[in-house]
Amino acid sequence: MRPHSAATLPCLLEAASAMLRPAVLGLSLWAVLHLGTGAPLCLSQQLRMKGDYVLGGLFPLGEAEEAGLGSRTRPSSPVCTRFSSNGLLWALAMKMAVEEINNRSDLLPGLRLGHDLFDTCSEPVVAMKPSLMFLAKADSRDIAAYCNYTQYQPRVLAVIGPHSSELAVVTGKFFGFFLMPQVSYGASMELLSARETFPSFFRTVPSDRVQLTAAAELLQEFGWNWVAALGSDDEYGRQGLSIFSALAAARGICIAHEGLVPLPRANSPLLGKVQEVLHQVNQSSVQVVLLFASARAAHALFSYSISSKLSRKVWVASEAWLTSDLVMGLPGMAQVGTVLGFLQRGAQLHKFSQYVKTRLALAADPAFCAALGEREQGLEEDVVGRRCPQCDCITLQNVSAGLNHHQTFSVYAAVYSVAQALHNTLHCNASGCPVQEPVKPWQLLDNMYNLTFHAGGLTLRFNSNGNVDMEYDLKLWVWQGPVPELHNVGRFNGSLWIDSLKIRWHTSNNQKPVSQCSRQCQEGQVRRVKGFHSCCYDCVDCKAGSYRKSPDDLACTFCSQDEWSPERSTRCFRRRLRFLAWGEPAVLLLLLLFGLALGLVLAALGLFIRHRDSPLVQASGGPLACFGLVCLGLVCISVLLFPGQPSPARCLAQQPSSHLPLTGCLSTFILQAAEIFMESELPLSWADRLSGCLRGPWAWLVVLLAMLVEAALCAWYLVAFPPEVVTDWRMLPTEALVHCRARSWVSFGLVHATNATLAFLCFLGTFLVQSRPGRYNRARGLTFAMLAYFITWVSFVPLLANVQVVFRPAVQMGALLLCVLGILAAFHLPRCYLLVRQPELNTPEFFLGRGPGDARDRNDGHTGNQGKHE
């Protein structure tokens, strides 16, 4: 620790200040009257104060002339002639923070902080000289060259500032070499977060990425996806545009034009470049412009825009020019349109206004100024001259507009961050600071990383990149005088909230401006991009089977196979399973037909069993006729396997269960057809001999053989080409068709081959047979029964091939039932009619041909045939 004698003069100075505080009101009145006479102040002398540890400060107290900077041929100091009231207020905010800390007992007890504040003129050339001064050895103006600067003790422990990113990029690398902590209160460029390049840089404002993220979300919130992006032609503007381009692309915002606004410099064709930029913006027909630029570049842009009377637009401002007096005070600025921008939200420094008044009052006191000049004369005065000559010629009215500037708190917080880090480095407690050795800047830096500190009632923390997380207020320019007022219309703290009712737009009827290249697509439409910008597109309808997943989709999304969608849909619907259900009208009609057929079969079977010994039943086959009716009944029952949801067992059982009993029925008919053929076409001796083989056990053997052949074909069909349950997702537009699919239509046809052969042989055996007079024509019934069979199944083939798959089971049901009804109508029902209505014809002579003249008629007929052959 330094000897306390080094702090004697500051102590005396502060004691004098304390004695003057009771007379502040009187001094203020006297100062106003005194300043009105044009007498100079000594405010510039208050920019230096000695202490145990001194903090350097870089503030834009003035601005250099562009002509002076552009015409430099020697490394001399530029002259800063213009005055910046904000820069002076920020310097006073640092001074107030230092004095508050010195008066506190819980922060750095027993130590006093000093400050050394310099003007940067907002130019890197000017800022370098005080930066060199800060790094000079303590109590000297020399910077020595060493191999190792570990033990090097510069004049200041840390630096507060500068205010702009352009200056911070220059000074940050310079201070970073010496690992001197630097805390900026306004440099927001994202580049400064790079720890490899700027290891000792910190800031009490968020980086530009946070501000630009808020701006991108603002555009997205209002639906502005067709915008222009302009930046100042410097590192600040170029990097800001680069970050915004990436953020906009991620949010579907298209940049119609991106350009750089040149900074005003001497002997540069500024007007032509600005004119070109604005011409391109107007040509792109955008209604919203993001201007991420310094105040000087924004001033140049709006100066030409106002003079050229360009159309009004929405301007999304960067923090650099949103509160700039240079831009806000530009004549005609109210005609540019609506100005929105984000400002960092900090704590209110309620004592700051009174503190500024007190400092101005003291600066107007000759006695105070004389004592101050003797005690605070620094070594650098003969090098840098007076620190701020313009500061000695101001009044309270000159600075009153900036007393509530949002960046004032950032300066205040920056001082407290360094003080807290020093407090931690010295291991200070309520009784004092145990560490006696002077702290080096690199030692302080080690405690700055991830530091948590308090300022103005807020708790802040440096993250790993040296940034702090703070909220932003969305500000709107509202014109109620020559200079706009900033009204709060929203906030951003990671998510955006906007009070749209408070926003006054520049459009007629206060309607929100629309800035889109193409209209919003309607529901169920996607964008087909035309050109290079994704925001310029045609709207295309999504076809059936596809849908629009999100409003930003460029292509329709297809539904999965178990889903469907109509045209212009925004979602898919679950497909309903479709099969031949029991409740469908076609099935109900077929069930009525099934009941009719089964009822007739049972009625015929009952009559045949009751009259089983009658000649009619015996002529129809006797037990074989009853067996044939039972088989027809089984065919009817088999149709019940076709309705309902298909299953593997149903699919396997459908064909065998229907065709095998049909084979049993037709095999009984073939026996009768053969008997009729032999009786009519063969000699009696042959006919009697062969007919005996068609009755009794031999007849049942024929039936069994026929059914075994059909069973073998069915088994081969089920083993080699088993039908399977399939779900067809594409055949029906909104349903999933579940059906039994035949793997081979050839094998399916072979299953019908046995029945078709039996029916064909039966038809041949009865077609040309003539009945004898006075006897029942048994051949006619069989002929028409086989015709019914062929008509049914020949019609079945084209109908099955052309009907929709969902109705194929109904076609098979109908074919089986019609086949049964045809056989019943042609063969069994006429016999039932005779049994019921004409029982007198149920005689052996009428049906069996066993009357007295039967043998004679057969022989005569045979002899006649021989005569014909002879």
Tab-separated table of C-alpha atoms in Angstrom, residues 284-705:
chain	number	residue	atom	x	y	z
A	284	SER	CA	-36.404	-2.670	-53.344
A	285	SER	CA	-39.866	-1.432	-52.220
A	286	VAL	CA	-39.244	-2.329	-48.578
A	287	GLN	CA	-41.121	-0.532	-45.826
A	288	VAL	CA	-38.786	-1.435	-42.947
A	289	VAL	CA	-35.075	-0.589	-42.668
A	290	LEU	CA	-32.670	-1.790	-40.000
A	291	LEU	CA	-29.984	0.857	-39.579
A	292	PHE	CA	-27.112	-0.463	-37.497
A	293	ALA	CA	-24.779	2.476	-37.686
A	294	SER	CA	-22.884	5.039	-35.716
A	295	ALA	CA	-24.499	8.394	-35.024
A	296	ARG	CA	-22.381	10.194	-37.629
A	297	ALA	CA	-23.267	7.714	-40.375
A	298	ALA	CA	-26.960	7.894	-39.440
A	299	HIS	CA	-26.770	11.704	-39.516
A	300	ALA	CA	-25.322	11.635	-43.018
A	301	LEU	CA	-27.957	9.172	-44.244
A	302	PHE	CA	-30.942	11.045	-42.821
A	303	SER	CA	-29.636	14.416	-43.970
A	304	TYR	CA	-29.865	13.299	-47.583
A	305	SER	CA	-33.104	11.383	-47.015
A	306	ILE	CA	-34.805	14.498	-45.650
A	307	SER	CA	-33.485	16.763	-48.390
A	308	SER	CA	-34.574	14.316	-51.091
A	309	LYS	CA	-38.019	13.883	-49.501
A	310	LEU	CA	-37.880	10.097	-49.690
A	311	SER	CA	-40.876	8.034	-48.660
A	312	ARG	CA	-41.478	7.342	-45.007
A	313	LYS	CA	-40.472	4.007	-43.581
A	314	VAL	CA	-40.105	2.140	-40.323
A	315	TRP	CA	-36.533	2.523	-39.032
A	316	VAL	CA	-35.228	-0.042	-36.556
A	317	ALA	CA	-32.407	1.822	-34.834
A	318	SER	CA	-29.268	0.591	-33.192
A	319	GLU	CA	-28.442	1.865	-29.731
A	320	ALA	CA	-25.605	3.952	-31.167
A	321	TRP	CA	-27.888	6.528	-32.802
A	322	LEU	CA	-31.272	5.970	-31.160
A	323	THR	CA	-30.505	8.539	-28.440
A	324	SER	CA	-27.955	10.632	-30.331
A	325	ASP	CA	-28.522	14.390	-30.141
A	326	LEU	CA	-26.798	14.648	-33.503
A	327	VAL	CA	-29.545	12.593	-35.146
A	328	MET	CA	-32.539	13.504	-33.005
A	329	GLY	CA	-31.967	17.217	-33.469
A	330	LEU	CA	-31.678	17.001	-37.257
A	331	PRO	CA	-34.217	19.423	-38.875
A	332	GLY	CA	-37.033	17.550	-40.596
A	333	MET	CA	-36.252	14.287	-38.788
A	334	ALA	CA	-39.935	13.898	-37.925
A	335	GLN	CA	-40.634	13.218	-41.619
A	336	VAL	CA	-38.552	10.034	-41.960
A	337	GLY	CA	-41.256	7.777	-40.511
A	338	THR	CA	-41.492	5.567	-37.418
A	339	VAL	CA	-38.324	4.985	-35.378
A	340	LEU	CA	-38.075	1.990	-33.046
A	341	GLY	CA	-35.050	0.731	-31.182
A	342	PHE	CA	-33.809	-1.108	-28.117
A	343	LEU	CA	-32.080	0.578	-25.190
A	344	GLN	CA	-30.378	-1.124	-22.298
A	345	ARG	CA	-32.368	-0.946	-19.095
A	346	GLY	CA	-30.349	0.034	-16.043
A	347	ALA	CA	-31.045	1.362	-12.566
A	348	GLN	CA	-32.107	4.947	-12.060
A	349	LEU	CA	-29.402	7.137	-10.488
A	350	HIS	CA	-31.658	9.532	-8.615
A	351	LYS	CA	-28.771	11.421	-6.991
A	352	PHE	CA	-26.964	12.081	-10.229
A	353	SER	CA	-28.851	15.244	-11.203
A	354	GLN	CA	-28.119	16.868	-7.865
A	355	TYR	CA	-24.508	15.712	-8.057
A	356	VAL	CA	-24.049	17.426	-11.446
A	357	LYS	CA	-25.542	20.627	-10.089
A	358	THR	CA	-23.166	20.477	-7.143
A	359	ARG	CA	-20.136	19.972	-9.394
A	360	LEU	CA	-21.127	22.872	-11.615
A	361	ALA	CA	-21.643	25.040	-8.567
A	362	LEU	CA	-18.184	24.161	-7.205
A	363	ALA	CA	-16.664	24.742	-10.632
A	364	ALA	CA	-17.942	28.288	-10.549
A	365	ASP	CA	-16.351	29.021	-7.146
A	366	PRO	CA	-12.969	30.793	-7.652
A	367	ALA	CA	-11.676	29.752	-4.222
A	368	PHE	CA	-12.458	26.112	-4.852
A	369	CYS	CA	-10.902	26.258	-8.306
A	370	ALA	CA	-7.705	27.850	-6.980
A	371	ALA	CA	-7.261	25.205	-4.291
A	372	LEU	CA	-8.057	22.462	-6.764
A	373	GLY	CA	-5.526	23.714	-9.303
A	374	GLU	CA	-2.695	23.653	-6.783
A	375	ARG	CA	-3.463	20.174	-5.445
A	376	GLU	CA	-4.444	18.238	-8.578
A	377	GLN	CA	-1.798	19.440	-11.045
A	378	GLY	CA	-0.663	16.278	-12.873
A	379	LEU	CA	2.522	15.334	-14.686
A	380	GLU	CA	0.695	15.018	-17.957
A	381	GLU	CA	-0.669	18.545	-18.226
A	382	ASP	CA	2.300	19.697	-20.268
A	383	VAL	CA	1.849	16.692	-22.569
A	384	VAL	CA	-1.894	16.544	-23.199
A	385	GLY	CA	-2.712	20.069	-22.192
A	386	ARG	CA	-6.006	20.964	-20.577
A	387	ARG	CA	-8.203	17.927	-20.459
A	388	CYS	CA	-11.461	19.503	-21.614
A	389	PRO	CA	-11.331	23.230	-22.342
A	390	GLN	CA	-14.918	23.138	-23.626
A	391	CYS	CA	-16.105	21.843	-20.251
A	392	ASP	CA	-15.217	25.147	-18.642
A	393	CYS	CA	-17.723	27.075	-20.772
A	394	ILE	CA	-20.985	25.265	-20.185
A	395	THR	CA	-24.119	25.809	-18.168
A	396	LEU	CA	-26.549	23.422	-16.548
A	397	GLN	CA	-28.897	23.976	-19.469
A	398	ASN	CA	-26.276	22.574	-21.869
A	399	VAL	CA	-26.218	19.211	-20.114
A	400	SER	CA	-29.698	18.896	-18.608
A	401	ALA	CA	-31.076	16.927	-21.589
A	402	GLY	CA	-28.685	14.035	-20.959
A	403	LEU	CA	-29.030	13.705	-17.206
A	404	ASN	CA	-31.170	10.564	-17.604
A	405	HIS	CA	-29.140	8.986	-20.394
A	406	HIS	CA	-29.343	5.192	-20.275
A	407	GLN	CA	-25.564	4.779	-20.543
A	408	THR	CA	-24.912	6.741	-17.371
A	409	PHE	CA	-25.674	3.687	-15.280
A	410	SER	CA	-23.262	1.614	-17.377
A	411	VAL	CA	-20.417	3.954	-16.405
A	412	TYR	CA	-21.492	3.821	-12.790
A	413	ALA	CA	-21.638	-0.006	-12.831
A	414	ALA	CA	-18.232	-0.252	-14.525
A	415	VAL	CA	-16.574	1.586	-11.617
A	416	TYR	CA	-18.286	-0.656	-9.084
A	417	SER	CA	-17.134	-3.786	-10.927
A	418	VAL	CA	-13.483	-2.739	-10.624
A	419	ALA	CA	-13.947	-1.740	-6.986
A	420	GLN	CA	-15.506	-5.118	-6.143
A	421	ALA	CA	-12.718	-6.980	-7.932
A	422	LEU	CA	-10.099	-4.949	-6.016
A	423	HIS	CA	-11.984	-5.620	-2.779
A	424	ASN	CA	-11.799	-9.370	-3.511
A	425	THR	CA	-8.140	-9.216	-4.549
A	426	LEU	CA	-7.113	-7.476	-1.299
A	427	HIS	CA	-9.278	-9.878	0.766
A	428	CYS	CA	-10.985	-6.918	2.383
A	429	ASN	CA	-13.446	-7.319	5.216
A	430	ALA	CA	-15.334	-5.009	7.588
A	431	SER	CA	-12.180	-4.104	9.506
A	432	GLY	CA	-9.947	-3.408	6.517
A	433	CYS	CA	-7.868	-4.945	3.743
A	434	PRO	CA	-5.163	-7.371	5.033
A	435	VAL	CA	-3.073	-7.387	1.862
A	436	GLN	CA	-0.522	-4.579	2.063
A	437	GLU	CA	1.360	-5.059	-1.203
A	438	PRO	CA	0.190	-2.919	-4.145
A	439	VAL	CA	-2.012	-4.843	-6.543
A	440	LYS	CA	-0.836	-5.168	-10.149
A	441	PRO	CA	-3.362	-4.959	-13.027
A	442	TRP	CA	-2.907	-8.635	-13.965
A	443	GLN	CA	-3.647	-9.635	-10.357
A	444	LEU	CA	-6.857	-7.611	-10.459
A	445	LEU	CA	-7.782	-9.197	-13.786
A	446	ASP	CA	-7.787	-12.658	-12.264
A	447	ASN	CA	-10.643	-11.588	-9.970
A	448	MET	CA	-12.601	-9.925	-12.760
A	449	TYR	CA	-13.536	-13.176	-14.490
A	450	ASN	CA	-17.091	-14.327	-13.633
A	451	LEU	CA	-17.294	-11.500	-11.109
A	452	THR	CA	-20.577	-10.775	-9.329
A	453	PHE	CA	-21.028	-7.201	-8.140
A	454	HIS	CA	-23.738	-4.768	-7.045
A	455	ALA	CA	-24.501	-1.338	-8.471
A	456	GLY	CA	-27.542	0.898	-8.094
A	457	GLY	CA	-29.542	-1.827	-6.386
A	458	LEU	CA	-28.919	-4.359	-9.158
A	459	THR	CA	-26.861	-7.515	-9.009
A	460	LEU	CA	-24.723	-7.953	-12.110
A	461	ARG	CA	-22.302	-10.637	-13.218
A	462	PHE	CA	-19.634	-10.895	-15.882
A	463	ASN	CA	-19.991	-14.093	-17.894
A	464	SER	CA	-17.083	-16.019	-19.397
A	465	ASN	CA	-16.865	-13.520	-22.265
A	466	GLY	CA	-16.832	-10.454	-20.012
A	467	ASN	CA	-20.423	-9.454	-20.810
A	468	VAL	CA	-23.357	-8.758	-18.518
A	469	ASP	CA	-26.929	-9.887	-19.084
A	470	MET	CA	-29.312	-6.956	-18.918
A	471	GLU	CA	-32.806	-6.292	-20.180
A	472	TYR	CA	-33.641	-4.005	-23.085
A	473	ASP	CA	-36.519	-1.570	-23.377
A	474	LEU	CA	-38.188	-1.110	-26.751
A	475	LYS	CA	-38.304	2.626	-27.379
A	476	LEU	CA	-40.438	4.626	-29.812
A	477	TRP	CA	-39.714	8.134	-31.020
A	478	VAL	CA	-42.732	10.323	-30.257
A	479	TRP	CA	-42.659	13.862	-31.625
A	480	GLN	CA	-44.068	16.491	-29.294
A	481	GLY	CA	-41.539	19.216	-29.996
A	482	PRO	CA	-38.353	19.843	-31.968
A	483	VAL	CA	-36.713	16.761	-30.423
A	484	PRO	CA	-38.507	13.400	-30.065
A	485	GLU	CA	-39.285	11.810	-26.734
A	486	LEU	CA	-38.488	8.169	-26.082
A	487	HIS	CA	-41.582	6.213	-25.054
A	488	ASN	CA	-41.351	2.692	-23.718
A	489	VAL	CA	-43.505	0.310	-25.811
A	490	GLY	CA	-42.013	-3.075	-24.936
A	491	ARG	CA	-39.114	-5.010	-23.487
A	492	PHE	CA	-36.729	-7.834	-24.302
A	493	ASN	CA	-35.266	-10.145	-21.679
A	494	GLY	CA	-34.650	-13.202	-23.797
A	495	SER	CA	-38.215	-13.074	-25.056
A	496	LEU	CA	-39.952	-10.116	-26.659
A	497	TRP	CA	-43.017	-8.375	-25.255
A	498	ILE	CA	-44.671	-5.485	-27.118
A	499	ASP	CA	-47.521	-3.173	-26.133
A	500	SER	CA	-48.777	-2.576	-29.679
A	501	LEU	CA	-51.490	-0.165	-28.568
A	502	LYS	CA	-48.857	2.398	-27.553
A	503	ILE	CA	-47.159	2.471	-30.945
A	504	ARG	CA	-48.008	5.378	-33.236
A	505	TRP	CA	-47.293	4.485	-36.849
A	506	HIS	CA	-46.542	6.996	-39.581
A	507	THR	CA	-49.193	5.470	-41.835
A	508	SER	CA	-52.706	6.732	-42.382
A	509	ASN	CA	-55.210	5.601	-39.768
A	510	ASN	CA	-52.270	4.402	-37.655
A	511	GLN	CA	-52.199	1.075	-39.508
A	512	LYS	CA	-49.205	-1.192	-39.015
A	513	PRO	CA	-47.001	-1.049	-42.136
A	514	VAL	CA	-46.703	-4.189	-44.245
A	515	SER	CA	-43.271	-5.153	-45.520
A	516	GLN	CA	-43.510	-8.448	-47.394
A	517	CYS	CA	-42.392	-9.525	-50.825
A	518	SER	CA	-45.335	-11.917	-51.209
A	519	ARG	CA	-48.656	-12.298	-49.456
A	520	GLN	CA	-49.068	-14.873	-46.758
A	521	CYS	CA	-50.132	-18.247	-48.121
A	522	GLN	CA	-53.533	-19.511	-47.058
A	523	GLU	CA	-54.187	-22.661	-45.090
A	524	GLY	CA	-52.977	-25.756	-46.896
A	525	GLN	CA	-50.676	-23.841	-49.259
A	526	VAL	CA	-46.882	-23.908	-49.400
A	527	ARG	CA	-44.358	-21.528	-50.860
A	528	ARG	CA	-42.725	-22.050	-54.231
A	529	VAL	CA	-39.773	-19.714	-54.155
A	530	LYS	CA	-39.103	-17.596	-57.204
A	531	GLY	CA	-35.765	-15.851	-57.561
A	532	PHE	CA	-33.065	-15.727	-54.914
A	533	HIS	CA	-35.104	-14.655	-51.877
A	534	SER	CA	-37.106	-17.196	-49.943
A	535	CYS	CA	-39.646	-14.474	-49.071
A	536	CYS	CA	-40.638	-14.034	-52.729
A	537	TYR	CA	-42.790	-16.979	-53.717
A	538	ASP	CA	-45.994	-18.296	-55.261
A	539	CYS	CA	-48.529	-20.159	-53.180
A	540	VAL	CA	-49.181	-23.751	-54.252
A	541	ASP	CA	-51.998	-25.969	-52.962
A	542	CYS	CA	-51.094	-29.184	-51.199
A	543	LYS	CA	-52.704	-32.121	-52.996
A	544	ALA	CA	-54.676	-34.896	-51.365
A	545	GLY	CA	-52.416	-37.160	-49.351
A	546	SER	CA	-50.136	-34.300	-48.299
A	547	TYR	CA	-50.370	-31.336	-45.963
A	548	ARG	CA	-48.640	-28.131	-44.883
A	549	LYS	CA	-46.745	-28.759	-41.691
A	550	SER	CA	-45.832	-25.130	-40.880
A	551	PRO	CA	-46.497	-21.759	-42.540
A	552	ASP	CA	-42.867	-21.511	-43.684
A	553	ASP	CA	-42.817	-24.838	-45.539
A	554	LEU	CA	-41.478	-24.833	-49.090
A	555	ALA	CA	-42.900	-28.267	-49.909
A	556	CYS	CA	-45.907	-30.278	-48.839
A	557	THR	CA	-45.310	-33.090	-46.379
A	558	PHE	CA	-46.739	-36.457	-47.388
A	559	CYS	CA	-48.952	-38.299	-44.958
A	560	SER	CA	-47.825	-41.669	-43.668
A	561	GLN	CA	-49.423	-44.737	-45.255
A	562	ASP	CA	-51.962	-45.129	-42.476
A	563	GLU	CA	-53.143	-41.509	-42.827
A	564	TRP	CA	-54.947	-39.394	-45.409
A	565	SER	CA	-55.674	-35.738	-46.037
A	566	PRO	CA	-57.890	-33.717	-48.394
A	567	GLU	CA	-56.564	-30.993	-50.651
A	568	ARG	CA	-55.173	-27.866	-48.945
A	569	SER	CA	-54.937	-29.575	-45.585
A	570	THR	CA	-52.835	-28.660	-42.574
A	571	ARG	CA	-52.970	-32.087	-40.949
A	572	CYS	CA	-53.419	-35.762	-41.678
A	573	PHE	CA	-56.257	-37.966	-40.489
A	574	ARG	CA	-56.124	-41.600	-39.429
A	575	ARG	CA	-57.397	-43.987	-42.119
A	576	ARG	CA	-60.440	-46.080	-41.165
A	577	LEU	CA	-60.227	-49.772	-41.954
A	578	ARG	CA	-62.488	-50.654	-44.883
A	579	PHE	CA	-63.831	-54.144	-45.618
A	580	LEU	CA	-67.135	-55.715	-46.509
A	581	ALA	CA	-68.938	-55.051	-43.256
A	582	TRP	CA	-72.003	-56.879	-42.082
A	583	GLY	CA	-74.126	-53.754	-41.999
A	584	GLU	CA	-73.562	-52.613	-45.574
A	585	PRO	CA	-76.618	-52.597	-47.872
A	586	ALA	CA	-75.064	-55.071	-50.302
A	587	VAL	CA	-74.356	-57.525	-47.495
A	588	LEU	CA	-77.839	-57.138	-46.058
A	589	LEU	CA	-79.338	-57.869	-49.485
A	590	LEU	CA	-77.122	-60.912	-49.883
A	591	LEU	CA	-78.093	-62.130	-46.427
A	592	LEU	CA	-81.728	-61.998	-47.475
A	593	LEU	CA	-80.779	-64.014	-50.522
A	594	PHE	CA	-78.853	-66.373	-48.246
A	595	GLY	CA	-81.904	-66.876	-46.065
A	596	LEU	CA	-84.040	-67.574	-49.093
A	597	ALA	CA	-81.595	-70.086	-50.558
A	598	LEU	CA	-80.981	-71.888	-47.272
A	599	GLY	CA	-84.692	-71.975	-46.539
A	600	LEU	CA	-85.440	-73.526	-49.888
A	601	VAL	CA	-82.654	-76.058	-49.462
A	602	LEU	CA	-83.948	-77.093	-46.059
A	603	ALA	CA	-87.531	-77.272	-47.311
A	604	ALA	CA	-86.512	-79.426	-50.260
A	605	LEU	CA	-84.391	-81.614	-48.032
A	606	GLY	CA	-87.285	-82.053	-45.657
A	607	LEU	CA	-89.648	-83.088	-48.454
A	608	PHE	CA	-87.114	-85.473	-49.953
A	609	ILE	CA	-86.490	-87.136	-46.574
A	610	ARG	CA	-90.225	-87.420	-45.904
A	611	HIS	CA	-90.836	-88.990	-49.307
A	612	ARG	CA	-87.543	-90.833	-49.468
A	613	ASP	CA	-89.186	-94.103	-50.632
A	614	SER	CA	-91.319	-92.465	-53.283
A	615	PRO	CA	-90.554	-93.019	-56.977
A	616	LEU	CA	-89.843	-89.310	-57.464
A	617	VAL	CA	-87.103	-89.257	-54.824
A	618	GLN	CA	-85.743	-92.577	-56.015
A	619	ALA	CA	-85.649	-91.304	-59.587
A	620	SER	CA	-83.788	-88.157	-58.327
A	621	GLY	CA	-81.078	-90.288	-56.754
A	622	GLY	CA	-82.566	-91.287	-53.452
A	623	PRO	CA	-79.963	-90.833	-50.664
A	624	LEU	CA	-77.637	-89.163	-53.157
A	625	ALA	CA	-80.288	-86.488	-53.790
A	626	CYS	CA	-80.491	-85.785	-50.061
A	627	PHE	CA	-76.695	-85.664	-49.911
A	628	GLY	CA	-76.697	-83.173	-52.789
A	629	LEU	CA	-79.162	-80.930	-50.912
A	630	VAL	CA	-76.989	-81.102	-47.808
A	631	CYS	CA	-74.032	-80.010	-49.921
A	632	LEU	CA	-76.060	-77.099	-51.319
A	633	GLY	CA	-76.876	-76.108	-47.758
A	634	LEU	CA	-73.177	-76.131	-46.895
A	635	VAL	CA	-72.473	-73.955	-49.925
A	636	CYS	CA	-75.039	-71.460	-48.605
A	637	ILE	CA	-73.486	-71.480	-45.164
A	638	SER	CA	-69.998	-70.950	-46.620
A	639	VAL	CA	-70.955	-67.484	-47.851
A	640	LEU	CA	-70.947	-66.325	-44.213
A	641	LEU	CA	-67.114	-66.428	-44.320
A	642	PHE	CA	-66.951	-63.530	-46.799
A	643	PRO	CA	-68.429	-60.538	-44.825
A	644	GLY	CA	-66.592	-59.015	-41.845
A	645	GLN	CA	-62.961	-58.114	-41.239
A	646	PRO	CA	-60.714	-60.596	-43.009
A	647	SER	CA	-58.422	-62.824	-41.006
A	648	PRO	CA	-55.869	-65.452	-42.105
A	649	ALA	CA	-58.212	-68.287	-41.128
A	650	ARG	CA	-61.130	-66.764	-43.057
A	651	CYS	CA	-59.018	-66.250	-46.143
A	652	LEU	CA	-57.827	-69.872	-46.098
A	653	ALA	CA	-61.300	-71.337	-45.519
A	654	GLN	CA	-63.332	-69.327	-48.054
A	655	GLN	CA	-62.622	-71.276	-51.277
A	656	PRO	CA	-62.462	-74.858	-49.912
A	657	SER	CA	-65.605	-74.416	-47.813
A	658	SER	CA	-67.625	-73.265	-50.819
A	659	HIS	CA	-66.271	-75.370	-53.698
A	660	LEU	CA	-65.818	-78.721	-51.938
A	661	PRO	CA	-69.551	-79.104	-51.052
A	662	LEU	CA	-70.450	-77.826	-54.516
A	663	THR	CA	-68.342	-80.662	-55.932
A	664	GLY	CA	-70.336	-83.129	-53.800
A	665	CYS	CA	-73.601	-81.797	-55.242
A	666	LEU	CA	-72.415	-81.855	-58.847
A	667	SER	CA	-70.994	-85.369	-58.445
A	668	THR	CA	-74.508	-86.630	-57.635
A	669	PHE	CA	-75.789	-84.939	-60.783
A	670	ILE	CA	-73.140	-86.568	-62.955
A	671	LEU	CA	-74.337	-89.988	-61.800
A	672	GLN	CA	-77.912	-89.191	-62.823
A	673	ALA	CA	-76.765	-87.701	-66.118
A	674	ALA	CA	-74.741	-90.829	-66.875
A	675	GLU	CA	-77.704	-93.075	-66.056
A	676	ILE	CA	-80.050	-91.017	-68.243
A	677	PHE	CA	-77.542	-91.050	-71.074
A	678	MET	CA	-77.096	-94.831	-70.910
A	679	GLU	CA	-80.816	-95.480	-70.711
A	680	SER	CA	-81.533	-93.413	-73.755
A	681	GLU	CA	-78.518	-94.006	-75.949
A	682	LEU	CA	-77.362	-97.580	-75.162
A	683	PRO	CA	-79.051	-100.915	-75.731
A	684	LEU	CA	-81.139	-102.184	-72.871
A	685	SER	CA	-78.752	-104.981	-72.009
A	686	TRP	CA	-75.831	-102.650	-71.854
A	687	ALA	CA	-77.756	-99.961	-70.029
A	688	ASP	CA	-78.964	-102.397	-67.352
A	689	ARG	CA	-75.476	-103.769	-66.885
A	690	LEU	CA	-73.774	-100.331	-66.625
A	691	SER	CA	-76.517	-98.718	-64.579
A	692	GLY	CA	-75.854	-101.187	-61.849
A	693	CYS	CA	-72.379	-99.681	-61.493
A	694	LEU	CA	-73.921	-96.226	-60.963
A	695	ARG	CA	-76.008	-97.250	-57.977
A	696	GLY	CA	-75.270	-98.410	-54.526
A	697	PRO	CA	-71.721	-98.310	-53.136
A	698	TRP	CA	-70.283	-97.634	-56.546
A	699	ALA	CA	-72.173	-94.342	-56.735
A	700	TRP	CA	-70.847	-93.216	-53.388
A	701	LEU	CA	-67.360	-94.150	-54.545
A	702	VAL	CA	-67.726	-91.844	-57.555
A	703	VAL	CA	-68.857	-89.008	-55.288
A	704	LEU	CA	-65.954	-89.670	-52.969
A	705	LEU	CA	-63.425	-89.706	-55.805
